[in-house]
Structure formats: structure tokens, C-alpha cells
XYZ file of C-alpha atoms in Angstrom:
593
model
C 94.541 63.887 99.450
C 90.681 63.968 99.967
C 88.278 61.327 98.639
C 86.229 64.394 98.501
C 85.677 67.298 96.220
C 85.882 66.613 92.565
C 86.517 69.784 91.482
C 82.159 71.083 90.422
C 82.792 73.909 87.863
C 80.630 75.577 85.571
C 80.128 73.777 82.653
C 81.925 76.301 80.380
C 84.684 76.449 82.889
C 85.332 72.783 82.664
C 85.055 72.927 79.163
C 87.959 74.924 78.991
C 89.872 73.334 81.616
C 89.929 70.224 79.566
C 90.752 72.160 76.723
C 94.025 73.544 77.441
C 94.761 70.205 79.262
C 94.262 68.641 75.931
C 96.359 70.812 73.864
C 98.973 70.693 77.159
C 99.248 66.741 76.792
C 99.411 67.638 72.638
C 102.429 69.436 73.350
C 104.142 67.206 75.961
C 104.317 64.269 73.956
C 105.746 66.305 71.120
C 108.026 67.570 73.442
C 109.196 64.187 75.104
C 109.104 61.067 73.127
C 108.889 57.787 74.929
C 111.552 56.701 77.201
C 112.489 54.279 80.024
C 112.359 55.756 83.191
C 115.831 56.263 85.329
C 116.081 57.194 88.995
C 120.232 57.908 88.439
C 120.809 61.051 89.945
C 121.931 64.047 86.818
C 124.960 65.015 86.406
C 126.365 68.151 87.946
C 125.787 71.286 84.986
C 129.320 72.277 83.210
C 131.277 74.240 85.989
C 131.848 76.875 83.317
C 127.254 77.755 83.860
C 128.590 78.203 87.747
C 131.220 80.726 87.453
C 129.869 83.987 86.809
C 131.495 86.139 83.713
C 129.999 89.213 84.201
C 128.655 91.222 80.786
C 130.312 88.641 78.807
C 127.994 86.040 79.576
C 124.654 87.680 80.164
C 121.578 84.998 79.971
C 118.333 85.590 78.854
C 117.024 84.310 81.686
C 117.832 83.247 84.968
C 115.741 80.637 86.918
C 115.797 81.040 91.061
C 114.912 77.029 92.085
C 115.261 73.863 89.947
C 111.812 72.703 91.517
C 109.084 71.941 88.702
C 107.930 74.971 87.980
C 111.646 76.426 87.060
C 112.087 73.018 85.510
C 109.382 73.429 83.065
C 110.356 77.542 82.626
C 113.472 76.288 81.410
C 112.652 73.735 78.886
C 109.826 76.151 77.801
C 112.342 79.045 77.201
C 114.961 76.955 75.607
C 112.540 75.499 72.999
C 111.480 79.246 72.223
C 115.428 79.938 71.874
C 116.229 81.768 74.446
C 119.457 80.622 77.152
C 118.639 79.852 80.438
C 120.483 79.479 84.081
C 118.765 77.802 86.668
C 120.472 78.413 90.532
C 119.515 75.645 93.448
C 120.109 76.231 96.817
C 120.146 72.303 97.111
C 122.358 69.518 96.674
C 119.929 67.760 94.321
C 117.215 69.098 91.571
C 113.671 68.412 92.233
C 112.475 70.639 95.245
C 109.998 69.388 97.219
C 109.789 66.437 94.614
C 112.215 64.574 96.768
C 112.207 60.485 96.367
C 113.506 58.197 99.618
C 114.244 54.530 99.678
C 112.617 52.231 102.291
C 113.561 49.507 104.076
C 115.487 46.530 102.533
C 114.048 46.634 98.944
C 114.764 50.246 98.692
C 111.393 50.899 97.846
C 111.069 54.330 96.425
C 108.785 56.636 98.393
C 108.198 60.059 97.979
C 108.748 62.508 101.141
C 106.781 65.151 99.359
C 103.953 65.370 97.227
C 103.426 61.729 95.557
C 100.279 62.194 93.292
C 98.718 62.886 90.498
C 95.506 64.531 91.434
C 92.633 64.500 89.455
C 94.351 62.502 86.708
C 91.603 63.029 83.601
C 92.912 67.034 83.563
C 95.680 66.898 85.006
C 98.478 67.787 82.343
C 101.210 65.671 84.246
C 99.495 62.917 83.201
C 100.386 62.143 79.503
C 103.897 63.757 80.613
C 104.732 61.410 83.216
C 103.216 58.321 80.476
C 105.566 59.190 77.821
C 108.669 59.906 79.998
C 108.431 55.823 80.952
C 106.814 55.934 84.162
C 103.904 53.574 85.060
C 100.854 54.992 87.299
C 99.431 53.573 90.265
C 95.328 53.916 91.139
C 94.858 54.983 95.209
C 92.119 53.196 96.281
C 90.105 55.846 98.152
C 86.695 54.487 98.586
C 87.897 52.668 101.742
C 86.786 52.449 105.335
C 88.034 54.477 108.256
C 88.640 53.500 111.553
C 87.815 54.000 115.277
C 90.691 53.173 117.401
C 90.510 49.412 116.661
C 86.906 49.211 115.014
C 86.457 49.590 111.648
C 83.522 51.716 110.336
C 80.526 49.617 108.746
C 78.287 49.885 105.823
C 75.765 52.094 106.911
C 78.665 54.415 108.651
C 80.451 54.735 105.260
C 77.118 55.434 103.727
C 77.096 58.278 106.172
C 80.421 59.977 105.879
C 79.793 59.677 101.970
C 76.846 61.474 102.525
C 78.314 64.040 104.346
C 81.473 64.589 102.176
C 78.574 65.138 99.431
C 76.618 67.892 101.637
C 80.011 69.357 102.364
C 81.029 69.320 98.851
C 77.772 70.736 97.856
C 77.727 73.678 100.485
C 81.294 74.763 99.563
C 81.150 74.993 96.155
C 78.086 77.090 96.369
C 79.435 79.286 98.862
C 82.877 79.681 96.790
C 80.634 80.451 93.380
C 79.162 82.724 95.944
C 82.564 84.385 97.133
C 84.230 84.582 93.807
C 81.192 86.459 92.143
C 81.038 89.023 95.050
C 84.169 89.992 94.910
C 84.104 90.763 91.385
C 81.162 93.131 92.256
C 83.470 94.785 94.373
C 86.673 95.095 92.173
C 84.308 96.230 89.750
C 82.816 99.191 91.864
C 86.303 100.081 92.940
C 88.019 100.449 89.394
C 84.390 102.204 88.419
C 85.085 104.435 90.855
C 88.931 105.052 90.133
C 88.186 105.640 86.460
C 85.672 108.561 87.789
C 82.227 106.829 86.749
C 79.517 108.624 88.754
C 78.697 106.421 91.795
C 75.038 106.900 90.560
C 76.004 105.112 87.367
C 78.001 102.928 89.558
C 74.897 101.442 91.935
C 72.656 101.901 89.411
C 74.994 98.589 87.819
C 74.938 97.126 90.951
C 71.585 96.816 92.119
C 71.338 95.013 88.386
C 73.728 92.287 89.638
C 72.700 91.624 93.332
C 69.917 89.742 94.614
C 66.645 92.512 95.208
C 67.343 91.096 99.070
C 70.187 92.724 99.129
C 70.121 95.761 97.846
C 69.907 97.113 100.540
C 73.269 96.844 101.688
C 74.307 99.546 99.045
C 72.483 102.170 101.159
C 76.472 103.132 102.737
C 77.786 102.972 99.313
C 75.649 104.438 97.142
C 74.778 107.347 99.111
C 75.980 109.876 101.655
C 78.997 112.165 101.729
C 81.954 112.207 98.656
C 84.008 109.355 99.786
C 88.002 109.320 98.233
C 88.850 106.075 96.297
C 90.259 104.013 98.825
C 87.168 105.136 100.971
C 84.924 103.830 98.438
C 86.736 100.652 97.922
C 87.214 99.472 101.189
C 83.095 100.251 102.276
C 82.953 97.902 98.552
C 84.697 95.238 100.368
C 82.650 95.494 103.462
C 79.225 95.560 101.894
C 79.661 93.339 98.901
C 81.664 90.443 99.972
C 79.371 88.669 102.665
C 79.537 85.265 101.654
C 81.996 83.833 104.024
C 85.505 81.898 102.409
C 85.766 79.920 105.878
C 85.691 76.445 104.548
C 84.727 75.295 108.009
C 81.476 76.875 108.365
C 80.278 74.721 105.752
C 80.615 71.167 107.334
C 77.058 69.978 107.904
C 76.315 69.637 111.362
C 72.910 67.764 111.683
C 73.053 65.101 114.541
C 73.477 62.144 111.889
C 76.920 63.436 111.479
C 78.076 64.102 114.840
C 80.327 61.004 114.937
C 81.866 62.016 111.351
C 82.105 65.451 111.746
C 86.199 65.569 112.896
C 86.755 62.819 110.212
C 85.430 64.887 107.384
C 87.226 68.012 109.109
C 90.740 66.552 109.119
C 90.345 64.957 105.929
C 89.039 68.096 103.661
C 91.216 70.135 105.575
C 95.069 69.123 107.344
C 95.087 65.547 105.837
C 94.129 67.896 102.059
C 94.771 71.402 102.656
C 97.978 71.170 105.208
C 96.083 73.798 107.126
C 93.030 73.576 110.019
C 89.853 73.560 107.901
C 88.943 76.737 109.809
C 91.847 78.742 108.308
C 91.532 76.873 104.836
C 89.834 79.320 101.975
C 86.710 77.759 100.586
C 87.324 78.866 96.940
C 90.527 76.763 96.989
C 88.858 73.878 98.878
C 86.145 73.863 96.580
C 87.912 74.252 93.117
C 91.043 71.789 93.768
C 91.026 68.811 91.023
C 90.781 65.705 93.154
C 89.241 62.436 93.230
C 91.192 60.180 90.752
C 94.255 60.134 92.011
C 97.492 58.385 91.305
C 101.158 56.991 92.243
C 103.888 57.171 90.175
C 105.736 53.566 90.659
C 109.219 55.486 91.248
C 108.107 58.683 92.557
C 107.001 61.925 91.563
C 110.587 62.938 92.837
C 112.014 60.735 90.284
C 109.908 61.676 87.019
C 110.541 65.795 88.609
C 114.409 64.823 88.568
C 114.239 63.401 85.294
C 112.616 66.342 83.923
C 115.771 68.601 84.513
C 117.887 66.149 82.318
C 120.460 68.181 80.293
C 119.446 71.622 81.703
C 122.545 73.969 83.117
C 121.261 73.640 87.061
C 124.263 75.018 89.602
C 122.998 73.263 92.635
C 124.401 74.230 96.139
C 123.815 77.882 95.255
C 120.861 79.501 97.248
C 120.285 83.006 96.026
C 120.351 85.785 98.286
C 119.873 89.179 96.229
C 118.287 89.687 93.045
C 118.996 93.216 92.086
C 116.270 94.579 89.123
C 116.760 98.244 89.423
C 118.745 98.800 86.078
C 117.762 97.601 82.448
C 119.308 93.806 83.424
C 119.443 91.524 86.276
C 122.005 90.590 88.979
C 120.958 87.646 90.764
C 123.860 86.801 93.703
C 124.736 84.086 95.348
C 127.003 85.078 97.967
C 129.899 86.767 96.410
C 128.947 85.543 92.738
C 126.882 87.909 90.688
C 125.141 86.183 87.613
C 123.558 88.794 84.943
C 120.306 88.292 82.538
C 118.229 89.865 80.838
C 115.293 88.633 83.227
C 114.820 86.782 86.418
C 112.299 84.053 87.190
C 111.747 83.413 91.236
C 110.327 80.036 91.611
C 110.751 79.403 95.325
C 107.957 78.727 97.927
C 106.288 80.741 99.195
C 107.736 79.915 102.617
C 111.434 80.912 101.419
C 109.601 84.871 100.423
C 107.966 85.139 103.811
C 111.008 84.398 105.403
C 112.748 86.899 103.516
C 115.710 84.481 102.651
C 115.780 86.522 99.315
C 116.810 90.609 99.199
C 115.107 92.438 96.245
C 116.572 95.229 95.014
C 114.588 97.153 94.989
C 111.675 96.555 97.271
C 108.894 94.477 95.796
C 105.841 96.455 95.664
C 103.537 96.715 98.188
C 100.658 94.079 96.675
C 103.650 92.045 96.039
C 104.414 91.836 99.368
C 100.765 91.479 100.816
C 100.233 88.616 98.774
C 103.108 87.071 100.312
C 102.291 87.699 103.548
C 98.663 86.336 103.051
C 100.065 83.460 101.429
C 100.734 80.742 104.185
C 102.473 77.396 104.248
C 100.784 74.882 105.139
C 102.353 71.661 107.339
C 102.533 67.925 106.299
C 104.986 65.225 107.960
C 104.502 61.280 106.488
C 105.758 58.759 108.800
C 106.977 56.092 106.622
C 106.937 53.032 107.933
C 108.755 49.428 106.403
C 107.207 46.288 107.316
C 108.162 42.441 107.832
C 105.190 41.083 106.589
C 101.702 42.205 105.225
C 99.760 43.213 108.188
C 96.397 44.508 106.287
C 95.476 41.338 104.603
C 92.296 42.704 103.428
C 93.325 46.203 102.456
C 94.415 46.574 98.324
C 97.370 48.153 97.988
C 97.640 51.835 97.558
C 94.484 52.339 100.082
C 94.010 55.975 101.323
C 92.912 54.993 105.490
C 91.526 57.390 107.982
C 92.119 56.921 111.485
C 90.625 58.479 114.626
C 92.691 57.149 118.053
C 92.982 57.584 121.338
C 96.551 58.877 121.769
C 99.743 57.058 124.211
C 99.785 58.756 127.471
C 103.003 60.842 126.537
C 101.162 62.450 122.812
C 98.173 63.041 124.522
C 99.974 65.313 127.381
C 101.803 66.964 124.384
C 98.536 67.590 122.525
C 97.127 69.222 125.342
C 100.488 71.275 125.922
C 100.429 72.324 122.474
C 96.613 72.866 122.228
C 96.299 70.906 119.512
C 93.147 69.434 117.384
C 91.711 66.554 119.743
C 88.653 64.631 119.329
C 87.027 64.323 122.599
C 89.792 64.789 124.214
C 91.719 62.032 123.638
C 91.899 61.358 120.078
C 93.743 61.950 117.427
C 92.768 61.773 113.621
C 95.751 61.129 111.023
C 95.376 59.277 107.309
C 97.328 56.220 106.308
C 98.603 54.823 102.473
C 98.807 51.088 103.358
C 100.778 49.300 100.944
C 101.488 51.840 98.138
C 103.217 50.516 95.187
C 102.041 47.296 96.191
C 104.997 46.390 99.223
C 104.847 46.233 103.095
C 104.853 49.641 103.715
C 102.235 51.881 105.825
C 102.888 55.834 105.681
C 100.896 58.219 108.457
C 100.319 61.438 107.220
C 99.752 64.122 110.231
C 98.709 67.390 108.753
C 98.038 70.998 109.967
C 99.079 72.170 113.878
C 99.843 68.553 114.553
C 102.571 67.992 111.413
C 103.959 71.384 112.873
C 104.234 70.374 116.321
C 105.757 67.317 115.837
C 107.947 68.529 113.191
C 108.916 71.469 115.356
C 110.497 69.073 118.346
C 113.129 68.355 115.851
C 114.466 71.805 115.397
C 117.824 72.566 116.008
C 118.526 68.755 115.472
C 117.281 68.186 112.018
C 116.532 70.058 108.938
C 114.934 67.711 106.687
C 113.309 64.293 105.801
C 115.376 61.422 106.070
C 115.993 58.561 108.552
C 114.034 58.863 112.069
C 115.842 60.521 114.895
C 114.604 58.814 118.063
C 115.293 62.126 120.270
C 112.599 64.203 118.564
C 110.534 62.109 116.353
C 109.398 59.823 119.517
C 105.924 60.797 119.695
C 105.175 60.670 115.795
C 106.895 57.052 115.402
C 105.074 56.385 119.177
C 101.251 57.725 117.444
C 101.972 55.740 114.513
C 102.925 52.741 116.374
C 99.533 52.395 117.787
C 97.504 53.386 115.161
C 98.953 50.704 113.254
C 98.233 48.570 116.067
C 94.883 49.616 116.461
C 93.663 49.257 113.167
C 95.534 45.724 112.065
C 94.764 44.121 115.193
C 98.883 43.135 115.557
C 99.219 42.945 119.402
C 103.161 42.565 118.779
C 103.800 45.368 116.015
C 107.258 45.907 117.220
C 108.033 42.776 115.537
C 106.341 43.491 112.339
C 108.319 46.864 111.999
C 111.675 47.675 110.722
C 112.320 49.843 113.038
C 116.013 51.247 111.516
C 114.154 51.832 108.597
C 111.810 54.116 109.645
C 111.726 57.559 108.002
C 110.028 60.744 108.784
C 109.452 64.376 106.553
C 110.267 67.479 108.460
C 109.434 70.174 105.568
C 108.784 73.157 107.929
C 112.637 72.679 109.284
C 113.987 72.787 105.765
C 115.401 75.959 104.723
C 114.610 75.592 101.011
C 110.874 75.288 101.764
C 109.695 76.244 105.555
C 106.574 73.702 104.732
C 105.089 71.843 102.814
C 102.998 73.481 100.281
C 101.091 76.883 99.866
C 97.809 77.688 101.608
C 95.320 80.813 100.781
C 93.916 81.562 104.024
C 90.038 82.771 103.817
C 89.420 85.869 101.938
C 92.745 85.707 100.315
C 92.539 82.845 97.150
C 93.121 85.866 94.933
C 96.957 86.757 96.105
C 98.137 83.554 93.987
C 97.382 85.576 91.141
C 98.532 88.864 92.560
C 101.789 86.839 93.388
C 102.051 85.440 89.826
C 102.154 89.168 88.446
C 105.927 90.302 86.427
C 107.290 93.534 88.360
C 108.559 96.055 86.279
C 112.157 97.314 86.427
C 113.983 100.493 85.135
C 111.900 102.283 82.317
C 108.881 99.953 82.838
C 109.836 96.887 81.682
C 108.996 93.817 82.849
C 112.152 91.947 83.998
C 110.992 89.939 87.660
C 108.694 87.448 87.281
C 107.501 84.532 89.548
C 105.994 81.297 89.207
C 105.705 78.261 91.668
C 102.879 76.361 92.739
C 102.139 79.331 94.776
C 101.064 81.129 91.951
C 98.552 78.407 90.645
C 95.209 78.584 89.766
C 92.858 77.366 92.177
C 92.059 74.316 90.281
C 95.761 73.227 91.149
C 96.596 74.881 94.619
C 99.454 73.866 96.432
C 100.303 70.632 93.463
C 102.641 70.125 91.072
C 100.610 70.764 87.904
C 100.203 74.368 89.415
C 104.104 74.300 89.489
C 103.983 72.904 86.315
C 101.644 75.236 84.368
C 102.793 78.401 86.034
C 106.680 77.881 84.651
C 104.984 77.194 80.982
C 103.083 80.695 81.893
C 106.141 82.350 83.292
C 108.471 81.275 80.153
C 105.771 82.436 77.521
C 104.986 85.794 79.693
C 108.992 86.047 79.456
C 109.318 85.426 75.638
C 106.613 87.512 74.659
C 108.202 90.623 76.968
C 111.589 89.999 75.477
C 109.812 90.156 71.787
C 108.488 93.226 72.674
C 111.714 95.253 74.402
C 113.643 93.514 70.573
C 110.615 95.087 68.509
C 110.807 98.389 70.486
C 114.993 98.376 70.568
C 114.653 97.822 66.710
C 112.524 100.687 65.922
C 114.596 102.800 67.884
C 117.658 101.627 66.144
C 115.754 102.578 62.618
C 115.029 105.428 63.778
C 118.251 106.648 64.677
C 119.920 105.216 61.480
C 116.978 107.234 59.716
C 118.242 110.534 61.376
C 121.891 109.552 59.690
């Protein structure tokens, strides 16, 4: 969640980003009419939906996850007319919308993603409004801290500064990246189609800089190359601009105090991923800045989105079998058949290969997976006596940079893990969101794996603290909180039993916490968001997820959200077409009688 970075496109892209977030929020509230809000868990879908009957019962489509993106699908495809099955491998609907209740009050906090980014575009927005939730601003224009001093004036002046030169330098570079690699893709399928390379460069030196031209000297001339010869020198000589987000921190000696602020926070504490191995394409395009809470939880409003659908929870998939003119999608020893299949799990559960495809996905399929990562994110959540940050408005977004306890810091260095001279640490905070004594620490990247990682074998999910393995992340917390509130007896402002941690990379429905492009690779979203055909070419496999989302929405729930809308319109319109050809055949034939 970066105070950084509202999204800088071109002025016809934003133009039509607002659009079809206008027409989205058109829909929604035709869709769902004004309600009040309920956090009562749905009931469990008919049994009849979770006993499979073979030919006799053969859906239209079948949904793999009841997260928000098969959520959405679902309500999408029913509206068009079409029946629906959605299979969760959890207990509970929602994914890694997942609400928990704190302390005494029972306050609700989510353990996964709890904002609305970018709220003027965002098409959650009017969605969440009309369903009877009330938003929550996060004050982000805050002060950070240094162990137990809080930054001043002129130091806030100059990490604003240098979140603006940052900002600045990335979305160049990613304008930069995105353009170049259309050069490329463009000389390759030139190439593929049999244009003359002459014809070819002669394009290209029309599109590059005169200072480069030069670098066509490999392409454009010299022995016959064979298509994937000529593509991959394409690649090399065309795409130059680098997609590192790191290399485009500033680094002028003003900054030399900020620097690992502004690193952590545009990259673990936004991306879940070192800023080094963050793509600067998605860092520069994501739609941040206005950002809010939802009062009870994004898991909630997610959970009340699946109201009424036929979900069979406690069924994880394991094969879904595409090879003839339907689907079998199995869990265990019960085979459900459709007419299509929708995969909407992370991109974690892929790479681990939790799911058999039958047959093999094809090979871009599976080379977007594997260059698809997930990024790590563990939220210490914290219930407090008494209101510690007197001066701090609720809902405040805090960075922290602290020297670690004696026992973190030997882990750290065990672990070789991000330090700041040596010693330090640097996490974000929420300090009183939704307005109660609560303080959350966020740990992000390496670190939120690390941590999250001592609890393997002993946990395998978010829930209550487990003192044998989440020591060190209560411990870093602990003084932080000490640190920056100047409380010399914390321990007695804490409810210590009610302490609660996230552990997403030990969950087997997730392996992390969201999706990360690493550099170079932003495009394999879309790649991964491509239908696969089945027998006789038609498409029957299709994906969605936030893994699939634009850049604009990488790794969030509106990219959930707007790929299953995607997904169940790709879905309808194939299934119109197979009808329309089926009926022409069927003429046909009659016509012959």
C-alpha cells in the first residue's frame, strides 16, 4: 500500500480507464440494489450441486475457486443464462478475502488484502457502496519513523520529493519498456508472416530514436536467420530499457537517509516482492493513492458477494481433464462435467502443480506460470488496552525503520535478509484502522517469508499467534511499537491472547499472498489470461484471477474482479459461437434429408 505512484497514464489511456470504470459502476448498481451489510457466514450450496451425476447433469460452466474473481464469473454467467458450479478447496468462500475478529470487541480485520486502491477508478467502489458497506479514508500523508524519532518537516519534504523522482523515473522507463517490446513482437510476427527483413528494418528505423539505430546492424543484416533466430536477436537488440524497478530509485546524497524507506515501501510493504525483483511496468501502472477500508472487511463484502451461488466448499480440485468436446473437473473420486471450465486459483496453487491438466497446458501457458511469482505479506495484528498514538488519526499508513532485538537481528543475518545498516529493520504500520485500539505490522518480501516460514509444519494459515514460531514477528513488533509510541511498558498496553498473525505462504489454497511479475515478464498476466483450446479447437479452459489482471490492477481485487466479468463474457460469447456453428450443422444435415 504505497503513498506513492498514482497510477501516470497517457491521457487517452486514462480516458478509457475511467470509461469502462464508469459503465462498470453503471452495471453494478443495476446489478445489486442497496442493502445492509451482513458478516453471517452463507449457507452451505444444496448437497444435490455436490454430488456429481455424470451426463445427466452437465453445467455450462464450472468455476475452480469461490475467490472474487470466480465469484464475479458466476454472477456474470448466470445473468447471461447460463448454469454455473463453483468448487472450493476451503471451508469458507472468499479466498484470500478472509475477515478475523480482534481482541474483545471482535473488531473485524482483514488477514488479506483490506483496500480499495485507487478508489476514483476502481470499479469495487460503487459495488461495495450499494451492497451496504461504509468506506474508510487511510490517512497516508503521515510521518515515518527512526527507531524512536519521528521524521520532521523538512525530512517529509524530502522523502516526498523522492517518491516524486521515483515515480517520475519509473513511469518513464515503463512507457519506455512497454513500447520496445512492441517493436520487437512486431519484428517477430513481421518476420513469421514472411515480410522481407528489408521491409522489416526499413519500419523500424521509422520507430526508434536515430541514436539507436544502430543497434539494428545484427538484425537487419547478415546471414538468413530462422524465425526463432530472428526473434530472439529482436529481444536482445530492441528491449534495452531495463523493467528493474530498483534501478530507478534516485540516489543523489539528499536521499541517502530515505533511500531503504522509499525501497521497502514501493516495493515489499507494495509489491510483496524486493524492489529489485519487482517489474517496473507493474510498479509504475498500479492504481494507488486514494485508498480505502471497508468498515467490516473486504473479506466480508467478498463473502457477501457469493450469496445464493451453488459453491461446494471443502472440495479442492485436483484434475481437470479438457481433452474431449466437455470437461471433467475431479475432486478426488468425484468427477463433475461442463461444457467449460474456469480456473481461478493463484497463481501459487499452478506453480505448485496442485492441479493435473489433462492434457498438458501449452508451453506459453506454462512459462507464464512459471514467470509469474508470489509475492509474501504477513500483518501482525495487534489489540490494544488503550490508545497509545494519541496524535496519530485513525486509519494512518506508518513507516518504521528499527534497530532489531538481539534474537531478529541474528535471524536476519542467518537468513540474509534486507537490513539497513546492519541493524535495522523497515516494516509499515495501520494504527488504529476502523477507528479502535488496534496497530497491524505489515512485513513484506524475504522478511514476511522468513518469518512466515518458521511456522511450517506447525501452522497453515492466519489465525491466533503461535508463540513457538511467531516469536520473532510478535518480538519485532513489540518494539517497534515501543519505539515509535514512546510506551516504556507496552506489555501492559497489549492483549497479548489476542494477538493474530497471517501466514499466506503456508496455506495450501494460496502459497502467498498475491501475484508478482518479476522484471521483463509484466506481459505473462495476459499470456496467463488466454482460453486453451480443447478437442476440435474450441475453446473450453479458461482462467481468470487477479493473476491475470491488467497492470493497472496487479495483484488486487478489482483485477480479480474484472478478469471473472472478462472470463464469463469470453465464455458466453464461445458458447454462442459452438450453438451458432452446432445449428448450422444441424440445418445442414436436415437439408440433406
Amino acid at each position: 500500500m504505497l503513498k506513492r505512484i498514482p497510477v501516470r497514464l497517457a491521457v487517452g489511456s486514462r480516458l478509457r480507464s475511467v470509461g469502462l470504470n464508469l459503465v462498470l459502476a453503471l452495471v453494478i448498481v443495476a446489478m445489486y440494489p442497496q442493502r445492509a451489510a451482513s458478516i453471517t457466514r452463507p449457507q452451505p450450496a444444496d448437497e444435490a450441486y455436490c454430488t456429481p451425476n455424470g451426463p445427466a447433469h452437465r453445467y455450462d460452466v464450472i468455476i475452480v475457486g469461490a475467490g472474487i474473481a470466480g465469484l464475479s464469473a458466476a454472477k456474470e454467467l448466470q445473468h447471461l443464462g447460463r448454469s454455473v458450479l463453483i468448487l472450493e478447496a476451503n471451508n469458507r468462500i472468499g479466498g484470500r478475502a478472509y475477515v478475523g475478529y480482534i481482541g474483545d470487541d471482535k473488531v473485524p480485520i482483514d488477514y488479506g488484502g483490506a483496500w480499495i486502491h485507487g478508489v476514483p477508478t476502481n470499479p469495487l467502489t460503487p459495488l461495495v457502496v450499494s451492497m451496504g458497506f461504509k468506506r474508510e479514508r487511510t490517512e497516508l500523508n503521515l510521518p515515518y519513523f527512526v527507531n524512536g524519532r519521528e521524521a520532521g518537516d523538512e525530512e517529509k519534504k524530502a522523502f516526498d520529493h523522492a517518491v516524486e523522482e521515483y515515480e517520475d523515473a519509473v513511469t518513464l522507463a515503463a512507457r519506455s519498456v512497454e513500447d520496445q517490446r512492441a517493436l520487437a513482437e512486431f519484428a517477430c510476427s513481421q518476420y513469421k508472416n514472411h515480410v522481407r527483413r528489408k521491409e522489416i528494418c526499413r519500419d523500424l528505423q521509422r520507430r526508434i530514436p536515430f541514436s539507436r539505430i544502430s543497434v539494428l546492424s545484427d538484425l537487419c543484416q547478415g546471414r538468413v536467420l530462422s524465425p526463432e533466430q530472428f526473434c530472439k536477436l529482436a529481444d536482445k537488440d530492441l528491449r534495452v530499457t531495463s523493467d528493474v524497478a530498483e534501478r530507478y530509485v534516485p540516489r543523489s546524497g539528499e536521499f541517502s537517509d530515505i533511500i531503504p524507506l522509499l525501497i521497502a515501501n514501493a516495493g515489499p510493504l507494495e509489491s510483496a516482492a524486493e524492489l529489485g525483483r519487482t517489474s517496473a511496468v507493474d510498479g509504475a501502472h498500479f492504481e494507488a493513492g486514494e485508498d480505502d477500508l471497508i468498515d467490516k472487511g473486504m473479506g466480508a463484502f467478498v463473502e457477501k458477494l457469493g450469496d445464493g451461488l451453488p459453491i461446494c466448499r471443502n472440495s479442492p480440485v485436483t484434475e481437470v481433464d479438457y481433452s474431449a468436446d466437455w470437461v471433467k473437473v475431479s475432486v478426488g473420486e468425484r468427477v463433475f462435467e461442463g461444457s467449460n471450465a474456469l480456473v481461478t486459483v493463484s497463481v501459487g496453487v499452478l506453480k505448485k502443480k496442485k492441479i493435473a491438466f489433462k492434457p498438458e497446458l501449452p508451453k506459453e501457458k506454462l512459462q507464464a506460470i512459471d514467470r509469474l511469482q508470489m509475492g509474501n505479506m504477513q500483518k501482525v495484528i495487534v489489540p490494544l488496552k488503550r490508545d497509545i498514538f494519541p496524535r496519530e488519526p485513525k486509519n494512518s499508513w506508518i513507516l518504521y525503520e528499527g534497530d532489531l532485538p538481539a534474537e531478529a537481528l541474528d535471524f536476519a543475518k542467518e537468513q540474509r535478509l534486507p537490513l539497513v545498516h546492519g541493524t535495522r529493520v523497515v516494516m509499515g504500520f495501520v494504527i488504529k484502522p476502523l477507528n479502535k485500539n488496534i496497530a497491524i505490522g505489515f512485513f513484506g518480501g524475504d522478511w514476511a517469508r522468513a518469518l512466515e516460514q518458521r511456522c511450517d509444519s506447525l501452522e497453515h494459515g492466519s489465525g491466533k499467534s503461535n508463540p513457538k514460531c511467531d516469536d520473532l514477528s510478535i518480538a519485532i513488533t513489540r518494539s517497534a511499537l515501543t519505539n515509535m509510541s514512546g510506551e516504556k511498558k507496552i506489555d501492559d498496553d497489549i492483549q497479548e491472547e489476542g494477538i493474530q498473525v497471517t501466514r499466506w505462504s503456508l496455506d495450501a489454497t494460496s502459497f502467498g499472498a498475491y501475484s508478482v511479475a518479476e522484471p521483463g515478464s509484466w506481459y505473462q498476466r495476459q499470456i496467463l489470461a488466454e482460453p486453451v483450446e480443447g478437442a476440435k479447437g474450441t475453446k473450453r479452459l479458461f482462467f481468470a484471477g487477479e493473476g491475470t489482471a491488467r497492470a493497472i490492477y496487479n495483484g488486487s481485487y478489482p483485477g480479480a474482479y474484472e478478469s471473472g466479468l472478462k472470463a464469463a463474457r469470453d465464455i458466453h460469447a464461445a458458447m454462442l459461437e459452438a450453438e451458432e456453428k452446432g445449428e448450422k450443422v444441424r440445418k445442414a444435415g436436415f437439408n440433406k434429408k
